[in-house]
Coordinates of C-alpha atoms and ligand atoms in Angstrom, one line a residue:
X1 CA 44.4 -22.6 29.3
X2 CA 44.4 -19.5 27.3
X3 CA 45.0 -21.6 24.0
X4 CA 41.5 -23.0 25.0
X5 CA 39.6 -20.0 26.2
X6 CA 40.4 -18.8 22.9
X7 CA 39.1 -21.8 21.2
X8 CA 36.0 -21.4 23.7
X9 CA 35.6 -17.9 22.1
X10 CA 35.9 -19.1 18.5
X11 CA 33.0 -21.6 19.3
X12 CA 31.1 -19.4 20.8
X13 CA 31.5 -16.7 18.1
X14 CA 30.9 -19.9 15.8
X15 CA 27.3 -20.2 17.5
X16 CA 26.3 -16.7 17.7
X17 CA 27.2 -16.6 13.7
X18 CA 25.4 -20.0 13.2
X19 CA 21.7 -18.1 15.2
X20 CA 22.1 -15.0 13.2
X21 CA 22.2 -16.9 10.1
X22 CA 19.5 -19.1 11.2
X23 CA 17.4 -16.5 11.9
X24 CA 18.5 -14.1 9.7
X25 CA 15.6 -15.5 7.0
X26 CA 13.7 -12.6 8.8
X27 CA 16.5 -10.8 9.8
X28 CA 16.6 -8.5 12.6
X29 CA 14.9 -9.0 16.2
X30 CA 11.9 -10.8 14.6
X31 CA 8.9 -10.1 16.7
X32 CA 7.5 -11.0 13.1
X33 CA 6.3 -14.2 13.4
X34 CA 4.9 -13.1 16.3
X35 CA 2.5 -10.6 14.6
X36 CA 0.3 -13.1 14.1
X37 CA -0.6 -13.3 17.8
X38 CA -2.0 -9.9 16.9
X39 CA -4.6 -11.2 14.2
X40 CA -7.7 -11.3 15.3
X41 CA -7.5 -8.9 18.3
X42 CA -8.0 -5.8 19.6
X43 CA -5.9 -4.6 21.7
X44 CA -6.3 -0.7 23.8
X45 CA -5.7 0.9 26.6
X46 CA -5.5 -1.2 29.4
X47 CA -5.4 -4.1 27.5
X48 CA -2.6 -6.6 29.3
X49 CA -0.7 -9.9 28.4
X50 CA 1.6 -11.4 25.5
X51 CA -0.2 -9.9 22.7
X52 CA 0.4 -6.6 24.7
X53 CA 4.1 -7.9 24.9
X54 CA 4.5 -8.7 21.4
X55 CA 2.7 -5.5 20.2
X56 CA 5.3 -3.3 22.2
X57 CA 8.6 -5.5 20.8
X58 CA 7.3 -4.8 17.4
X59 CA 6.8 -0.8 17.9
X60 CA 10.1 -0.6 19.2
X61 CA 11.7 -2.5 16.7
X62 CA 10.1 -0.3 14.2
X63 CA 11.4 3.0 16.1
X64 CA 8.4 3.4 18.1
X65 CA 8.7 3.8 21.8
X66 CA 5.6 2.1 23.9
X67 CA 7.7 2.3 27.1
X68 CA 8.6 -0.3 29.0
X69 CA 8.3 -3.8 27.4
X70 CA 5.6 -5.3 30.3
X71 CA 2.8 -6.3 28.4
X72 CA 0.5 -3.6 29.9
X73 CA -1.2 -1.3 27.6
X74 CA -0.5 2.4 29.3
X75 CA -0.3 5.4 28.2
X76 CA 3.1 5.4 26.3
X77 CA 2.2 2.3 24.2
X78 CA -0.9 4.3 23.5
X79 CA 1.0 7.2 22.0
X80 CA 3.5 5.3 20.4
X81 CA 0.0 3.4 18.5
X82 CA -1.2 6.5 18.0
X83 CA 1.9 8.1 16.5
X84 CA 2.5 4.5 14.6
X85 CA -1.5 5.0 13.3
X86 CA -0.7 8.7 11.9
X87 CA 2.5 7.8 10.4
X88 CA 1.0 4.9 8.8
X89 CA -1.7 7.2 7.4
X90 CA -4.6 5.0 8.9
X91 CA -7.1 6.2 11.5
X92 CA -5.8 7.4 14.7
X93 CA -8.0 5.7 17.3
X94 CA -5.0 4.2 19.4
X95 CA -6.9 1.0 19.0
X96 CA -4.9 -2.1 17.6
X97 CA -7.1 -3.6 15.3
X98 CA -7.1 -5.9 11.9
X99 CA -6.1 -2.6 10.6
X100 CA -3.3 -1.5 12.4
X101 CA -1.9 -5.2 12.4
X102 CA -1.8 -5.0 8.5
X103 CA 0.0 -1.8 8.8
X104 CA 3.0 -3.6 11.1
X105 CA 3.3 -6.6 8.7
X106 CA 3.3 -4.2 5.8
X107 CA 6.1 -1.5 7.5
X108 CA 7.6 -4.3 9.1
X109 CA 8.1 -6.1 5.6
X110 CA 9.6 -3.2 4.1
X111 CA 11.8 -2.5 6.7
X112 CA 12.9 -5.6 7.3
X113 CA 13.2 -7.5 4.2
X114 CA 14.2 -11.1 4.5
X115 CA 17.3 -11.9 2.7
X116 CA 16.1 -14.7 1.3
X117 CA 12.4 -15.6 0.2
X118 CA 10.2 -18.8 -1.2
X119 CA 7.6 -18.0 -3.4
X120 CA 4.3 -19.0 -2.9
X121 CA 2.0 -20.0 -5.5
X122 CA 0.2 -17.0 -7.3
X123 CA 3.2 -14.8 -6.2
X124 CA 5.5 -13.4 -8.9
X125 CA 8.1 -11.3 -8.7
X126 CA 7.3 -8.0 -8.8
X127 CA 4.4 -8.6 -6.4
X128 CA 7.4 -9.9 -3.8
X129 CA 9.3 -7.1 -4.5
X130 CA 7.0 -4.2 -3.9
X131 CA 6.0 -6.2 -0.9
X132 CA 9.7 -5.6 0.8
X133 CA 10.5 -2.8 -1.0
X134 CA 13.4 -4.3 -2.8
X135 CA 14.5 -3.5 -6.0
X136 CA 13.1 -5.9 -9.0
X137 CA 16.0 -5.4 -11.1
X138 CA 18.5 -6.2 -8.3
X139 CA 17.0 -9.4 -7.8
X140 CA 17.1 -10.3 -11.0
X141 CA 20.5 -9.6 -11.1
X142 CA 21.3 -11.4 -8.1
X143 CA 19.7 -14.4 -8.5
X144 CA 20.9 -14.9 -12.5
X145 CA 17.0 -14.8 -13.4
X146 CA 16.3 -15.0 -17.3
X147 CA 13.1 -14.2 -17.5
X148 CA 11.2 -12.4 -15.2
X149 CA 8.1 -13.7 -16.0
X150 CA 9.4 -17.3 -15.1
X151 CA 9.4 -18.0 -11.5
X152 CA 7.6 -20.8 -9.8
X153 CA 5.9 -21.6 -6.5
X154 CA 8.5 -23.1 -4.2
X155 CA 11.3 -20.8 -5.6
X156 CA 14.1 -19.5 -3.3
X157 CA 15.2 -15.9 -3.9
X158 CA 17.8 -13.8 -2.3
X159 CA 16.4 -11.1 -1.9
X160 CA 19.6 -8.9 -1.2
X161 CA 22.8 -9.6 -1.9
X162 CA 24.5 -10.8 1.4
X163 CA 26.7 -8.2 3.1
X164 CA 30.6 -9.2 3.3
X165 CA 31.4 -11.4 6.1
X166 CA 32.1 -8.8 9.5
X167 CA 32.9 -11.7 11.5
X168 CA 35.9 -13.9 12.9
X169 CA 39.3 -11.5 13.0
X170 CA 41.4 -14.5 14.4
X171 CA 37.9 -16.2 14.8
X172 CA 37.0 -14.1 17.7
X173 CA 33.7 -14.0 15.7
X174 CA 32.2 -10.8 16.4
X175 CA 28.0 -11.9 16.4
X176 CA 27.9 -10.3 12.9
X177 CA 24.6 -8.0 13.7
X178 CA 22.0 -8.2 11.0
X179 CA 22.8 -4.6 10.2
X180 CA 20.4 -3.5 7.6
X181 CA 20.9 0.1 6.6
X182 CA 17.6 0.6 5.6
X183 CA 16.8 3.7 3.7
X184 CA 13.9 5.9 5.4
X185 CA 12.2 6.3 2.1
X186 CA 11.7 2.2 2.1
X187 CA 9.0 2.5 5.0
X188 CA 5.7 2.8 4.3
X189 CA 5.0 4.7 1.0
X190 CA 8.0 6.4 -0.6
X191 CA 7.9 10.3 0.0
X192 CA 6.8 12.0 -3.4
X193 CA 4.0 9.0 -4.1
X194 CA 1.9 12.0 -4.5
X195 CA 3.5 13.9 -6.8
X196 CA 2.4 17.1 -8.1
X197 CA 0.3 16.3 -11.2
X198 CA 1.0 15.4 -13.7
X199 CA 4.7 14.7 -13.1
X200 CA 8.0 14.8 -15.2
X201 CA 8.8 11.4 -14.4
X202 CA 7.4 8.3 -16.3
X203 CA 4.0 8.0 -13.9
X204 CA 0.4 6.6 -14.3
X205 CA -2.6 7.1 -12.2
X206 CA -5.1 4.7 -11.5
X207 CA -8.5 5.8 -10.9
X208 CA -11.6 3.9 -10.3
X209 CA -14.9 4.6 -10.8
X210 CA -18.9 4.1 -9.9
X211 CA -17.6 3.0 -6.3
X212 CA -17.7 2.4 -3.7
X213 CA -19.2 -0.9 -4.0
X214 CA -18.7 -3.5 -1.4
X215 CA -18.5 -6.4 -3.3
X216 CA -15.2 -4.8 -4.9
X217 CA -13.8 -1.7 -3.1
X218 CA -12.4 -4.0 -0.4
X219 CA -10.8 -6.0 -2.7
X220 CA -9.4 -3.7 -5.0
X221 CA -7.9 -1.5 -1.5
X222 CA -6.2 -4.7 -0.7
X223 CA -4.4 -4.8 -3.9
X224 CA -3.4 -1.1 -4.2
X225 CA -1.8 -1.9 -0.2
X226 CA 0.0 -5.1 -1.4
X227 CA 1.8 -2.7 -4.4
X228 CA 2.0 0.1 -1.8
X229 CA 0.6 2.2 -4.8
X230 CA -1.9 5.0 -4.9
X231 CA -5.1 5.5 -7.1
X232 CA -8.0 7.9 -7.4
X233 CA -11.3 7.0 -6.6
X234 CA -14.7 8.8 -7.7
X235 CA -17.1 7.8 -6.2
X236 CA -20.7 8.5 -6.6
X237 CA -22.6 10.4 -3.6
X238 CA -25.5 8.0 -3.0
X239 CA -23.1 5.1 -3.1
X240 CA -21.2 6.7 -0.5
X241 CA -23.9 7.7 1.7
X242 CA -24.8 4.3 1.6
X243 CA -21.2 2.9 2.4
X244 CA -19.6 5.5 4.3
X245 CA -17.0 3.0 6.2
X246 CA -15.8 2.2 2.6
X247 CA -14.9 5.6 1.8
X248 CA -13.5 6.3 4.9
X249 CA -11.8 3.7 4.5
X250 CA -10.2 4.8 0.9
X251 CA -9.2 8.1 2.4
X252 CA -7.6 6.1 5.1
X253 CA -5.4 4.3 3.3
X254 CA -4.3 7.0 1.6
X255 CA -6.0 7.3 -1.7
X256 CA -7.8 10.4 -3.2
X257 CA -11.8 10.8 -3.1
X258 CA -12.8 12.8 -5.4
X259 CA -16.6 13.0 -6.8
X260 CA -18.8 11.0 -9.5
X261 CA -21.4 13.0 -8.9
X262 CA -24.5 12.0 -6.3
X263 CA -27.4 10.8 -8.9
X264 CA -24.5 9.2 -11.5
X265 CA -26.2 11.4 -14.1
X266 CA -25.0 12.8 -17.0
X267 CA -25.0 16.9 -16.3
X268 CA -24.4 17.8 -19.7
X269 CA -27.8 19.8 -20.6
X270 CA -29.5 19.9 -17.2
X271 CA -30.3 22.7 -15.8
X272 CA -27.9 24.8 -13.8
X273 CA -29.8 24.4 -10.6
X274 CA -30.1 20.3 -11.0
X275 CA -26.4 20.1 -11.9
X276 CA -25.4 22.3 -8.7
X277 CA -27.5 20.2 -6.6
X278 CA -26.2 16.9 -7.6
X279 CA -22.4 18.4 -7.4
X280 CA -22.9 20.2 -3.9
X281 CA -24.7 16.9 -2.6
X282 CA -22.2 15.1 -3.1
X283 CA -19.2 17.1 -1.8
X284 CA -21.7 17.1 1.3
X285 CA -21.4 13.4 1.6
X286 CA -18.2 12.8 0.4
X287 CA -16.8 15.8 3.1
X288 CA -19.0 14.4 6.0
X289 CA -17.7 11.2 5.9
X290 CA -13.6 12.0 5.2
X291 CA -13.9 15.4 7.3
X292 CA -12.1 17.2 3.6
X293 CA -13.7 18.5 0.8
X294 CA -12.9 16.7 -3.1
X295 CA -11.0 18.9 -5.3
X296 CA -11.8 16.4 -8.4
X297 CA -14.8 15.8 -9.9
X298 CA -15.3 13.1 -12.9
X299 CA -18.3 13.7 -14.8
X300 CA -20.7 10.8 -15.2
X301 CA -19.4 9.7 -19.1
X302 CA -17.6 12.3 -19.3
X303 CA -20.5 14.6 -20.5
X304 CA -19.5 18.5 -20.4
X305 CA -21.1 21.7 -21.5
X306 CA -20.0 25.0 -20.5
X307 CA -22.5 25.6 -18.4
X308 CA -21.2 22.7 -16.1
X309 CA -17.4 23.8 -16.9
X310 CA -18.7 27.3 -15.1
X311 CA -19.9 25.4 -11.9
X312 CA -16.4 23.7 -11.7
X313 CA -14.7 26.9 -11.2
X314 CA -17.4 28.2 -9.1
X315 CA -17.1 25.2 -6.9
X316 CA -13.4 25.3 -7.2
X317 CA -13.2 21.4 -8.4
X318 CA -10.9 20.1 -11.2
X319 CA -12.5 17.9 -13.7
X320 CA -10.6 15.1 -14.2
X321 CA -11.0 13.0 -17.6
X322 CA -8.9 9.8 -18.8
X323 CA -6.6 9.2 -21.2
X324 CA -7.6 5.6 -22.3
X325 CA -10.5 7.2 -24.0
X326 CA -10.9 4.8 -26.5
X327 CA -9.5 1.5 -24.6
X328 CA -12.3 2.4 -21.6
X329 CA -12.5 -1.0 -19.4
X330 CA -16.4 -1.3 -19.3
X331 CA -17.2 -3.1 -22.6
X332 CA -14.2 -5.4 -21.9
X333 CA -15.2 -8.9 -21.6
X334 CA -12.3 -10.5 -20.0
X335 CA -9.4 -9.4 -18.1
X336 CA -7.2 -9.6 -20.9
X337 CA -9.2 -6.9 -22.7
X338 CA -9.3 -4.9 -19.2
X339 CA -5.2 -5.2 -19.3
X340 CA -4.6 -4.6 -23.3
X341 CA -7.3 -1.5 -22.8
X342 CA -4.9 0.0 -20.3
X343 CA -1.6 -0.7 -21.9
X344 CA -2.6 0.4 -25.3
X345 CA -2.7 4.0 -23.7
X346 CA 0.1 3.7 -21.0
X347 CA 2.1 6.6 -21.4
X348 CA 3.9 9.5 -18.4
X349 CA 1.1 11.5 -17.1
X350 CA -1.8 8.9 -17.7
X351 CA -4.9 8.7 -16.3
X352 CA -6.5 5.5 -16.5
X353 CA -10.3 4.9 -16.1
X354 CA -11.2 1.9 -14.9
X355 CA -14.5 0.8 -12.6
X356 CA -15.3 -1.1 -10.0
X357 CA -18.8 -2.0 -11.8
X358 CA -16.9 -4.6 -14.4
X359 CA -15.9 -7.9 -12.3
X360 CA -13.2 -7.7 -14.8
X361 CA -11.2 -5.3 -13.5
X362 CA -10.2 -6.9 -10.4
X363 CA -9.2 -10.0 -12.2
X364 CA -6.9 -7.5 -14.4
X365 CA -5.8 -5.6 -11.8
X366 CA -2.5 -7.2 -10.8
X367 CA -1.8 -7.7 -13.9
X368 CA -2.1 -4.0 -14.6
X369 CA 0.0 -2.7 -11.9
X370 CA 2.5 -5.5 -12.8
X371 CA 2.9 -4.9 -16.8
X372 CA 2.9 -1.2 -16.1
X373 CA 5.7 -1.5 -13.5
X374 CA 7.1 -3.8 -15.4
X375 CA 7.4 -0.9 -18.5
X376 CA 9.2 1.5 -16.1
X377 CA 5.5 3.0 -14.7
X378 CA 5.4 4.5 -11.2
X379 CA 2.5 5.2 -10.1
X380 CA 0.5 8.3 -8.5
X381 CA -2.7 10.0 -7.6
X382 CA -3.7 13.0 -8.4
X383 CA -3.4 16.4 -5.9
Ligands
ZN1 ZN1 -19.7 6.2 -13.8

């Protein structure tokens, strides 16, 4: 009898080991695949059912309390949304929309990080390893990869090394939890992403101007959240007032505004009074809509006299030029010029013009962020 309640245990323990593992390819809980009830809905106060349900397992998981798990919307999911929203540094509306949803996959990725992942097609390693906020050169290590550059579609990585075996002393097969000591820095953007400036580490800044644009800001946001990297973005005032979501939107995500003017003029040889005008109109705009004022300012090409130098300090901005002086993005005719423009002049502390005008730079974009990381590069804004 006891010989086979212990064998009853050792299956059981055998079980338990076997669902872990079979579910560890997400590791953890894994209200995951679940998100993606989420997409597509918004969810507030009040709101009730599975979504709510699902919603409230995935806040808890990621150290959120919504209260109880009963798929109604009160007050304490609403703070713990709220508290989830500031954290996440998006905007703090305790509404669950397309953007909060992104945020969860994003946080949940990086918290959670599968142990093992297939590539999909277009996906290359470094892109997969910002995603969960693993290290590249560990997984290269791990899974004996040559070259980094060649990995396929279809590809299986481990994406950590599997922790020793905790289960079965005399098979009693404790369920081996998932454990996943997951370093706080790993959530979200890592503290120090935006460093003083310029800093003593090997960094880069991206900034982008002559947005924001529709056609491109979107696009070029979505990249910048799939690296978990920040950029700069000067924007020019009557482009703004015309697209104030975007910029919110920018500032949202965490990114710097700063100021391309309002006309997109030259103020170089003006007069003092235009060139005040044009840099106070578009603080206005820029301020209105993010609810702070720019501290940067990037002159339209770059033209400066002293007289504009004077209204800098007056109006306490900090012009901001670019280091790829020479290697400048817009004559570039293909991505490959965009990408050789910015890696001729990669270097620790920086600053690399590109803009959203040249269709180009999207296309490069990837690329960019992936060379550059690839050459030891972090990446910052400016503060
Ligand atoms: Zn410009």
């Amino acid at each position: 009898m006891r010989r086979r309640r212990t064998s009853l245990r050792a299956l059981f323990g055998f079980v338990l080991l076997c669902l872990v593992i079979s579910r560890s390819s997400y590791g953890a809980p894994s209200p995951i695949e679940e998100l993606s009830l989420l997409k597509g809905k918004i969810l507030s106060e009040d709101s009730k059912g599975q979504s709510v349900l699902v919603l409230q397992r995935v806040l808890t998981a990621l150290g959120y309390d919504p209260g109880p798990q009963d798929g109604v919307f009160g007050p304490r999911t609403l703070e713990a949304v709220r508290r989830f929203q500031k954290d996440s540094g998006i905007a703090v509306d305790g509404v669950v929309g397309p953007r909060t949803v992104e945020s969860l996959e994003r946080i949940w990725a990086r918290k959670f990080p599968p142990e093992t992942y297939t590539l999909r097609p277009g996906e290359t390693l470094s892109l997969v390893c910002a995603r969960f906020g693993v290290s590249l050169g560990e997984v290269v290590r791990t899974n004996g990869i040559k070259d980094p550059d060649l990995v396929y579609a279809g590809q299986t990585l481990i994406l950590k090394p599997s922790e020793p075996e905790q289960a079965g002393q005399d098979g009693q097969g404790g369920p081996a939890q998932p454990q996943r000591p997951v370093p706080e820095d790993s959530v979200g953007y890592p503290p120090g992403w935006r460093a003083s400036f310029p800093a003593p580490d090997k960094k880069i800044c991206l900034t982008f101007n002559d947005g924001p644009d529709p056609a491109t800001t979107p696009k070029i946001l979505d990249i910048l959240s799939e690296y978990g990297i920040p950029a700069v973005f000067f924007v020019i005032g009557k482009n703004a007032e015309r697209y104030p979501e975007l910029v919110r939107e920018i500032h949202e995500r965490g990114h710097v505004v700063g100021i391309h003017g309002y006309e997109h003029v030259p103020l170089a040889g003006v007069s003092r009074q235009q060139a005040l005008a044009d840099l106070s109109k578009a603080l206005q705009v820029v301020e209105r809509i993010i609810g702070a004022r720019p501290a940067f300012w990037r002159p339209p090409e770059g033209a400066v006299d002293d007289m504009t130098r004077d209204l800098t300090r007056e109006l306490d901005l900090t012009l901001v030029m670019w280091t790829n002086i020479c290697g400048g993005d817009l004559p570039a005719s293909d991505a490959d010029e965009v990408l050789r423009g910015v890696l001729n002049y990669a270097r620790d502390g920086a600053i690399i013009l590109l803009h959203e005008s040249n269709p180009h730079v999207l296309e490069a974009l990837p690329r960019i962020v992936e060379e550059l990381a690839k050459r030891g590069f972090g990446f910052q804004a400016l503060r």
